[in-house]
Structure formats: C-alpha cells, structure tokens
PDB file of C-alpha atoms and ligand atoms in Angstrom:
ATOM      1  CA  SER M   1     -49.375  83.673  -9.070  1.00 89.00           C
ATOM      2  CA  GLU M   2     -48.888  80.733  -6.545  1.00 98.00           C
ATOM      3  CA  ARG M   3     -46.497  77.933  -7.297  1.00 98.00           C
ATOM      4  CA  THR M   4     -45.962  74.437  -5.758  1.00 99.00           C
ATOM      5  CA  PHE M   5     -43.496  71.645  -6.004  1.00 99.00           C
ATOM      6  CA  ILE M   6     -44.800  68.308  -7.016  1.00 99.00           C
ATOM      7  CA  ALA M   7     -42.644  65.228  -7.504  1.00 99.00           C
ATOM      8  CA  VAL M   8     -43.582  61.795  -8.824  1.00 99.00           C
ATOM      9  CA  LYS M   9     -41.679  59.528  -6.399  1.00 98.00           C
ATOM     10  CA  PRO M  10     -39.609  56.564  -7.683  1.00 99.00           C
ATOM     11  CA  ASP M  11     -42.575  54.179  -7.255  1.00 98.00           C
ATOM     12  CA  GLY M  12     -44.834  56.377  -9.418  1.00 98.00           C
ATOM     13  CA  VAL M  13     -42.116  56.590 -12.144  1.00 99.00           C
ATOM     14  CA  GLN M  14     -41.634  52.849 -12.002  1.00 98.00           C
ATOM     15  CA  ARG M  15     -45.204  52.140 -12.156  1.00 98.00           C
ATOM     16  CA  GLY M  16     -45.873  54.455 -15.246  1.00 98.00           C
ATOM     17  CA  LEU M  17     -48.012  57.023 -13.524  1.00 98.00           C
ATOM     18  CA  VAL M  18     -46.108  60.154 -14.672  1.00 99.00           C
ATOM     19  CA  GLY M  19     -48.343  60.862 -17.681  1.00 98.00           C
ATOM     20  CA  ASP M  20     -51.555  60.418 -15.681  1.00 98.00           C
ATOM     21  CA  ILE M  21     -50.440  62.765 -12.804  1.00 98.00           C
ATOM     22  CA  ILE M  22     -49.370  65.488 -15.243  1.00 98.00           C
ATOM     23  CA  ALA M  23     -52.659  65.051 -17.096  1.00 98.00           C
ATOM     24  CA  ARG M  24     -54.574  65.589 -13.884  1.00 98.00           C
ATOM     25  CA  PHE M  25     -52.927  68.965 -13.164  1.00 98.00           C
ATOM     26  CA  GLU M  26     -53.085  70.000 -16.764  1.00 98.00           C
ATOM     27  CA  LYS M  27     -56.841  69.229 -17.034  1.00 98.00           C
ATOM     28  CA  ARG M  28     -57.594  70.944 -13.755  1.00 98.00           C
ATOM     29  CA  GLY M  29     -56.289  74.119 -15.375  1.00 98.00           C
ATOM     30  CA  TYR M  30     -52.818  74.599 -13.762  1.00 98.00           C
ATOM     31  CA  LYS M  31     -49.735  75.833 -15.715  1.00 98.00           C
ATOM     32  CA  LEU M  32     -46.696  73.697 -15.795  1.00 98.00           C
ATOM     33  CA  VAL M  33     -43.677  75.978 -15.430  1.00 98.00           C
ATOM     34  CA  GLY M  34     -40.960  73.325 -14.593  1.00 99.00           C
ATOM     35  CA  LEU M  35     -40.379  69.759 -15.372  1.00 99.00           C
ATOM     36  CA  LYS M  36     -37.394  67.410 -15.127  1.00 98.00           C
ATOM     37  CA  MET M  37     -36.264  63.968 -14.188  1.00 98.00           C
ATOM     38  CA  VAL M  38     -33.738  63.748 -11.415  1.00 98.00           C
ATOM     39  CA  THR M  39     -32.171  60.825  -9.459  1.00 98.00           C
ATOM     40  CA  PRO M  40     -31.869  62.364  -5.891  1.00 98.00           C
ATOM     41  CA  THR M  41     -28.686  61.749  -4.027  1.00 98.00           C
ATOM     42  CA  LYS M  42     -29.272  60.600  -0.331  1.00 98.00           C
ATOM     43  CA  GLU M  43     -28.045  64.071   0.779  1.00 98.00           C
ATOM     44  CA  LYS M  44     -30.693  65.716  -1.480  1.00 98.00           C
ATOM     45  CA  ALA M  45     -33.374  63.363  -0.289  1.00 98.00           C
ATOM     46  CA  ALA M  46     -32.480  64.009   3.457  1.00 98.00           C
ATOM     47  CA  GLU M  47     -32.544  67.835   2.846  1.00 98.00           C
ATOM     48  CA  HIS M  48     -35.937  67.582   1.157  1.00 98.00           C
ATOM     49  CA  TYR M  49     -37.396  65.694   4.073  1.00 98.00           C
ATOM     50  CA  GLN M  50     -35.393  67.606   6.734  1.00 98.00           C
ATOM     51  CA  ASP M  51     -38.458  68.243   8.781  1.00 97.00           C
ATOM     52  CA  LEU M  52     -38.899  64.502   9.370  1.00 98.00           C
ATOM     53  CA  SER M  53     -35.289  63.737  10.429  1.00 98.00           C
ATOM     54  CA  SER M  54     -36.120  62.740  13.903  1.00 98.00           C
ATOM     55  CA  LYS M  55     -38.803  60.140  12.752  1.00 98.00           C
ATOM     56  CA  PRO M  56     -38.034  56.407  13.010  1.00 98.00           C
ATOM     57  CA  PHE M  57     -39.085  55.983   9.236  1.00 98.00           C
ATOM     58  CA  PHE M  58     -36.713  58.742   8.161  1.00 98.00           C
ATOM     59  CA  GLY M  59     -33.877  56.392   7.006  1.00 98.00           C
ATOM     60  CA  GLY M  60     -36.266  54.284   4.980  1.00 98.00           C
ATOM     61  CA  LEU M  61     -37.832  57.344   3.466  1.00 98.00           C
ATOM     62  CA  VAL M  62     -34.466  58.855   2.320  1.00 98.00           C
ATOM     63  CA  ASP M  63     -33.414  55.377   0.943  1.00 98.00           C
ATOM     64  CA  PHE M  64     -36.558  55.121  -1.005  1.00 98.00           C
ATOM     65  CA  PHE M  65     -36.680  58.738  -2.295  1.00 98.00           C
ATOM     66  CA  SER M  66     -33.102  58.309  -3.582  1.00 98.00           C
ATOM     67  CA  SER M  67     -33.697  54.785  -4.960  1.00 98.00           C
ATOM     68  CA  GLY M  68     -34.379  56.018  -8.609  1.00 98.00           C
ATOM     69  CA  PRO M  69     -35.388  58.805 -10.828  1.00 99.00           C
ATOM     70  CA  ILE M  70     -38.152  61.101  -9.650  1.00 99.00           C
ATOM     71  CA  VAL M  71     -40.077  63.608 -11.832  1.00 99.00           C
ATOM     72  CA  CYS M  72     -39.797  67.092 -10.507  1.00 99.00           C
ATOM     73  CA  MET M  73     -42.598  69.660 -11.480  1.00 99.00           C
ATOM     74  CA  CYS M  74     -43.475  73.144 -10.645  1.00 99.00           C
ATOM     75  CA  TRP M  75     -47.123  73.918 -11.273  1.00 99.00           C
ATOM     76  CA  GLU M  76     -48.597  77.438 -10.994  1.00 98.00           C
ATOM     77  CA  GLY M  77     -52.096  78.873 -10.362  1.00 98.00           C
ATOM     78  CA  LEU M  78     -54.734  79.897  -7.967  1.00 98.00           C
ATOM     79  CA  ASP M  79     -54.437  78.068  -4.657  1.00 98.00           C
ATOM     80  CA  VAL M  80     -52.190  75.480  -6.275  1.00 98.00           C
ATOM     81  CA  VAL M  81     -50.516  74.454  -2.968  1.00 98.00           C
ATOM     82  CA  LYS M  82     -53.768  73.534  -1.218  1.00 98.00           C
ATOM     83  CA  GLN M  83     -55.548  72.241  -4.459  1.00 98.00           C
ATOM     84  CA  GLY M  84     -52.404  70.142  -5.182  1.00 98.00           C
ATOM     85  CA  ARG M  85     -52.591  68.517  -1.792  1.00 98.00           C
ATOM     86  CA  GLN M  86     -56.299  67.842  -2.149  1.00 98.00           C
ATOM     87  CA  MET M  87     -55.687  66.249  -5.631  1.00 98.00           C
ATOM     88  CA  MET M  88     -53.008  64.045  -4.076  1.00 98.00           C
ATOM     89  CA  GLY M  89     -55.217  62.777  -1.206  1.00 98.00           C
ATOM     90  CA  GLU M  90     -53.956  62.081   2.228  1.00 98.00           C
ATOM     91  CA  THR M  91     -50.555  60.911   3.325  1.00 98.00           C
ATOM     92  CA  GLN M  92     -52.107  57.606   4.381  1.00 97.00           C
ATOM     93  CA  PRO M  93     -53.507  55.828   1.234  1.00 96.00           C
ATOM     94  CA  LEU M  94     -56.252  54.259   3.362  1.00 96.00           C
ATOM     95  CA  ALA M  95     -57.584  57.708   4.175  1.00 98.00           C
ATOM     96  CA  SER M  96     -57.426  58.853   0.511  1.00 98.00           C
ATOM     97  CA  LYS M  97     -60.622  58.977  -1.319  1.00 97.00           C
ATOM     98  CA  PRO M  98     -61.037  57.234  -4.604  1.00 98.00           C
ATOM     99  CA  GLY M  99     -60.516  60.090  -7.217  1.00 98.00           C
ATOM    100  CA  SER M 100     -57.525  61.346  -5.561  1.00 98.00           C
ATOM    101  CA  ILE M 101     -54.050  60.453  -6.855  1.00 98.00           C
ATOM    102  CA  ARG M 102     -53.082  58.443  -3.850  1.00 98.00           C
ATOM    103  CA  GLY M 103     -56.634  57.108  -3.470  1.00 98.00           C
ATOM    104  CA  ASP M 104     -56.472  55.755  -7.014  1.00 98.00           C
ATOM    105  CA  PHE M 105     -52.979  54.420  -7.271  1.00 98.00           C
ATOM    106  CA  SER M 106     -51.564  53.565  -3.869  1.00 98.00           C
ATOM    107  CA  ILE M 107     -52.177  51.211  -0.928  1.00 98.00           C
ATOM    108  CA  ASP M 108     -49.086  51.550   1.308  1.00 98.00           C
ATOM    109  CA  LEU M 109     -48.038  54.691   3.427  1.00 98.00           C
ATOM    110  CA  GLY M 110     -44.288  54.273   2.443  1.00 98.00           C
ATOM    111  CA  ARG M 111     -45.213  53.935  -1.301  1.00 98.00           C
ATOM    112  CA  ASN M 112     -47.685  56.765  -1.976  1.00 98.00           C
ATOM    113  CA  ILE M 113     -46.235  57.724  -5.351  1.00 98.00           C
ATOM    114  CA  ILE M 114     -46.409  61.523  -5.210  1.00 98.00           C
ATOM    115  CA  HIS M 115     -44.962  64.405  -3.189  1.00 98.00           C
ATOM    116  CA  GLY M 116     -46.520  67.915  -2.937  1.00 98.00           C
ATOM    117  CA  SER M 117     -45.474  70.944  -0.926  1.00 98.00           C
ATOM    118  CA  ASP M 118     -47.527  71.289   2.248  1.00 98.00           C
ATOM    119  CA  SER M 119     -47.455  75.100   2.508  1.00 98.00           C
ATOM    120  CA  VAL M 120     -46.489  78.173   0.371  1.00 98.00           C
ATOM    121  CA  GLU M 121     -43.345  78.395   2.514  1.00 98.00           C
ATOM    122  CA  SER M 122     -42.416  74.773   1.884  1.00 98.00           C
ATOM    123  CA  ALA M 123     -42.933  75.250  -1.899  1.00 98.00           C
ATOM    124  CA  GLU M 124     -40.602  78.185  -1.837  1.00 98.00           C
ATOM    125  CA  ARG M 125     -37.936  76.108  -0.102  1.00 98.00           C
ATOM    126  CA  GLU M 126     -38.399  72.998  -2.223  1.00 98.00           C
ATOM    127  CA  LEU M 127     -38.539  74.924  -5.581  1.00 98.00           C
ATOM    128  CA  ALA M 128     -35.132  76.494  -4.593  1.00 98.00           C
ATOM    129  CA  MET M 129     -33.727  73.184  -3.923  1.00 98.00           C
ATOM    130  CA  TRP M 130     -35.050  71.240  -7.009  1.00 98.00           C
ATOM    131  CA  PHE M 131     -35.150  74.167  -9.509  1.00 98.00           C
ATOM    132  CA  PRO M 132     -32.184  76.249  -8.468  1.00 98.00           C
ATOM    133  CA  GLU M 133     -31.862  77.270 -12.169  1.00 98.00           C
ATOM    134  CA  GLY M 134     -35.461  78.807 -12.032  1.00 98.00           C
ATOM    135  CA  VAL M 135     -38.663  77.920 -13.903  1.00 98.00           C
ATOM    136  CA  ASN M 136     -40.314  78.929 -17.111  1.00 98.00           C
ATOM    137  CA  GLU M 137     -42.409  82.073 -17.352  1.00 97.00           C
ATOM    138  CA  TRP M 138     -44.984  81.898 -20.076  1.00 98.00           C
ATOM    139  CA  ALA M 139     -48.494  83.221 -20.872  1.00 97.00           C
ATOM    140  CA  LYS M 140     -50.995  80.429 -21.009  1.00 97.00           C
ATOM    141  CA  THR M 141     -53.608  81.815 -23.256  1.00 96.00           C
ATOM    142  CA  VAL M 142     -56.461  79.430 -22.209  1.00 97.00           C
ATOM    143  CA  ASP M 143     -56.077  81.088 -18.775  1.00 97.00           C
ATOM    144  CA  ALA M 144     -58.756  83.620 -20.155  1.00 97.00           C
ATOM    145  CA  TRP M 145     -61.195  80.673 -20.051  1.00 98.00           C
ATOM    146  CA  VAL M 146     -59.929  79.261 -16.643  1.00 98.00           C
ATOM    147  CA  TYR M 147     -60.025  82.433 -14.651  1.00 98.00           C
ATOM    148  CA  GLU M 148     -62.679  85.053 -14.334  1.00 96.00           C
ATOM    149  CA  PRO M 149     -61.041  88.437 -15.194  1.00 92.00           C
TER     150      PRO M 149
HETATM  151  P1  GTP O 201     -44.942  64.071   1.029  1.00 75.09           P
HETATM  152  O1  GTP O 201     -45.685  64.755   0.094  1.00 75.09           O
HETATM  153  O2  GTP O 201     -44.119  62.932   0.522  1.00 75.09           O
HETATM  154  O3  GTP O 201     -44.050  65.090   1.873  1.00 75.09           O
HETATM  155  O4  GTP O 201     -46.029  63.449   1.959  1.00 75.09           O
HETATM  156  P2  GTP O 201     -46.996  64.111   3.076  1.00 75.09           P
HETATM  157  O5  GTP O 201     -46.626  65.594   3.211  1.00 75.09           O
HETATM  158  O6  GTP O 201     -48.283  63.545   2.752  1.00 75.09           O
HETATM  159  O7  GTP O 201     -46.500  63.353   4.440  1.00 75.09           O
HETATM  160  P3  GTP O 201     -45.205  63.707   5.393  1.00 75.09           P
HETATM  161  O8  GTP O 201     -44.472  64.936   4.754  1.00 75.09           O
HETATM  162  O9  GTP O 201     -45.647  63.777   6.743  1.00 75.09           O
HETATM  163  O10 GTP O 201     -44.319  62.426   5.088  1.00 75.09           O
HETATM  164  C1  GTP O 201     -43.510  62.296   4.181  1.00 75.09           C
HETATM  165  C2  GTP O 201     -43.527  60.864   3.648  1.00 75.09           C
HETATM  166  O11 GTP O 201     -43.080  59.991   4.642  1.00 75.09           O
HETATM  167  C3  GTP O 201     -44.994  60.346   3.393  1.00 75.09           C
HETATM  168  O12 GTP O 201     -45.420  60.635   2.097  1.00 75.09           O
HETATM  169  C4  GTP O 201     -44.934  58.853   3.707  1.00 75.09           C
HETATM  170  O13 GTP O 201     -44.457  58.241   2.564  1.00 75.09           O
HETATM  171  C5  GTP O 201     -43.714  58.705   4.673  1.00 75.09           C
HETATM  172  N1  GTP O 201     -44.354  58.601   6.100  1.00 75.09           N
HETATM  173  C6  GTP O 201     -45.093  59.509   6.751  1.00 75.09           C
HETATM  174  N2  GTP O 201     -45.443  59.068   7.836  1.00 75.09           N
HETATM  175  C7  GTP O 201     -44.962  57.800   7.952  1.00 75.09           C
HETATM  176  C8  GTP O 201     -44.942  56.815   9.016  1.00 75.09           C
HETATM  177  O14 GTP O 201     -45.565  56.844  10.027  1.00 75.09           O
HETATM  178  N3  GTP O 201     -44.368  55.601   8.737  1.00 75.09           N
HETATM  179  C9  GTP O 201     -43.742  55.390   7.476  1.00 75.09           C
HETATM  180  N4  GTP O 201     -43.189  54.151   7.150  1.00 75.09           N
HETATM  181  N5  GTP O 201     -43.659  56.352   6.539  1.00 75.09           N
HETATM  182  C10 GTP O 201     -44.309  57.500   6.756  1.00 75.09           C
HETATM  183 MG1   MG O 202     -44.803  66.396   3.336  1.00 75.09          MG
END
C-alpha cells in the first residue's frame, strides 16, 4: 500500500496544530505507521529540500525548517501521496481553499505549516531520510469498513 511523508513544520508545532493535522488524516481513514518529533539540523533540512537548492529563498527555507522541532509522520493508504497533497492545499496559502490544512491555518507562503511528499518517488526518498529505522507494520481492523474488498 502507498506511503507518504508528512511533516508538521516548526510553525505548525509552535501554533499547536499537530493534533488537528493528525486528526484529519486519521478521520480520512489513513493509517499512521510512523510518528516522531525531530529538530532537523541545517544539513538535514538542506538535504530534505535539495531540489530547491538553486532558489533564492533556499537559505531562509533551510533556516526556518531547522529552527525548532518538526513532527514527522508516515501515513499509509490508497493514493495517500496525492490525497495528502489535496488535504494540505496549495503551496501558496492564498490559493489554498478553506477546508484544506493550509487554507484553514496559514497566510504566508514561507509559513505554510505542513510538508507533504509531492510524488511516490519523493515519498520513498524522504521516508528513507526521516525514518531510516523503518516504520510500523500493523493491521488496522477498521480498514474493512474503509476499503471495498
Ligand atoms: P513542501 O511540502 O514544504 O515541500 O511545500 P510544497 O511542495 O507545496 O512547495 P515546494 O516544495 O515547491 O517548496 C517548499 C517550500 O518552500 C514551500 O512550502 C514554501 O514554504 C517555500 N517556498 C516555495 N516557493 C517559495 C517562494 O517563491 N518564496 C518563498 N519565500 N518561499 C517559497
Ligand atoms: Mg515540496
């Protein structure tokens, strides 16, 4: 089954949004298989956002992402990479619809509270980075009511 890497960024942790974000993924029906708080080093932050290293905002992004604890999650389920991105909203809060996480809780592009993998390949790379120890395999019995057999 598909997995994605979701992180509540330092602003989301400071603002007390961790519980709400977890609740949304849980209520949607996804399975939580990895969860931990980490304070990223600048090196880890730069590696995480390596695809953006040529952008003018890269330095600020790395400083921000390593400025305090983040909450790292691995969620599993049908189409969770794309669905997770939909639940987050757009990169730009102004373009994020109310009802989405960024649309409900953020205003500024550089403080958009949540990260989510943008493809299955990115998810694999990011999960290997943030969960090198692996995640938790468990059978979620309610799945019988979430998925058609
Ligand atoms: P993440 O889930 O954090 O990866 O966001 P994203 O996939 O929606 O956007 P992207 O990967 O392109 O950019 C990563 C982060 O960099 C965004 O979430 C923004 O916080 C920030 N960012 C992106 N574009 C800009 C920009 O033009 N200016 C500034 N200041 N920040 C930007
Ligand atoms: Mg991204």
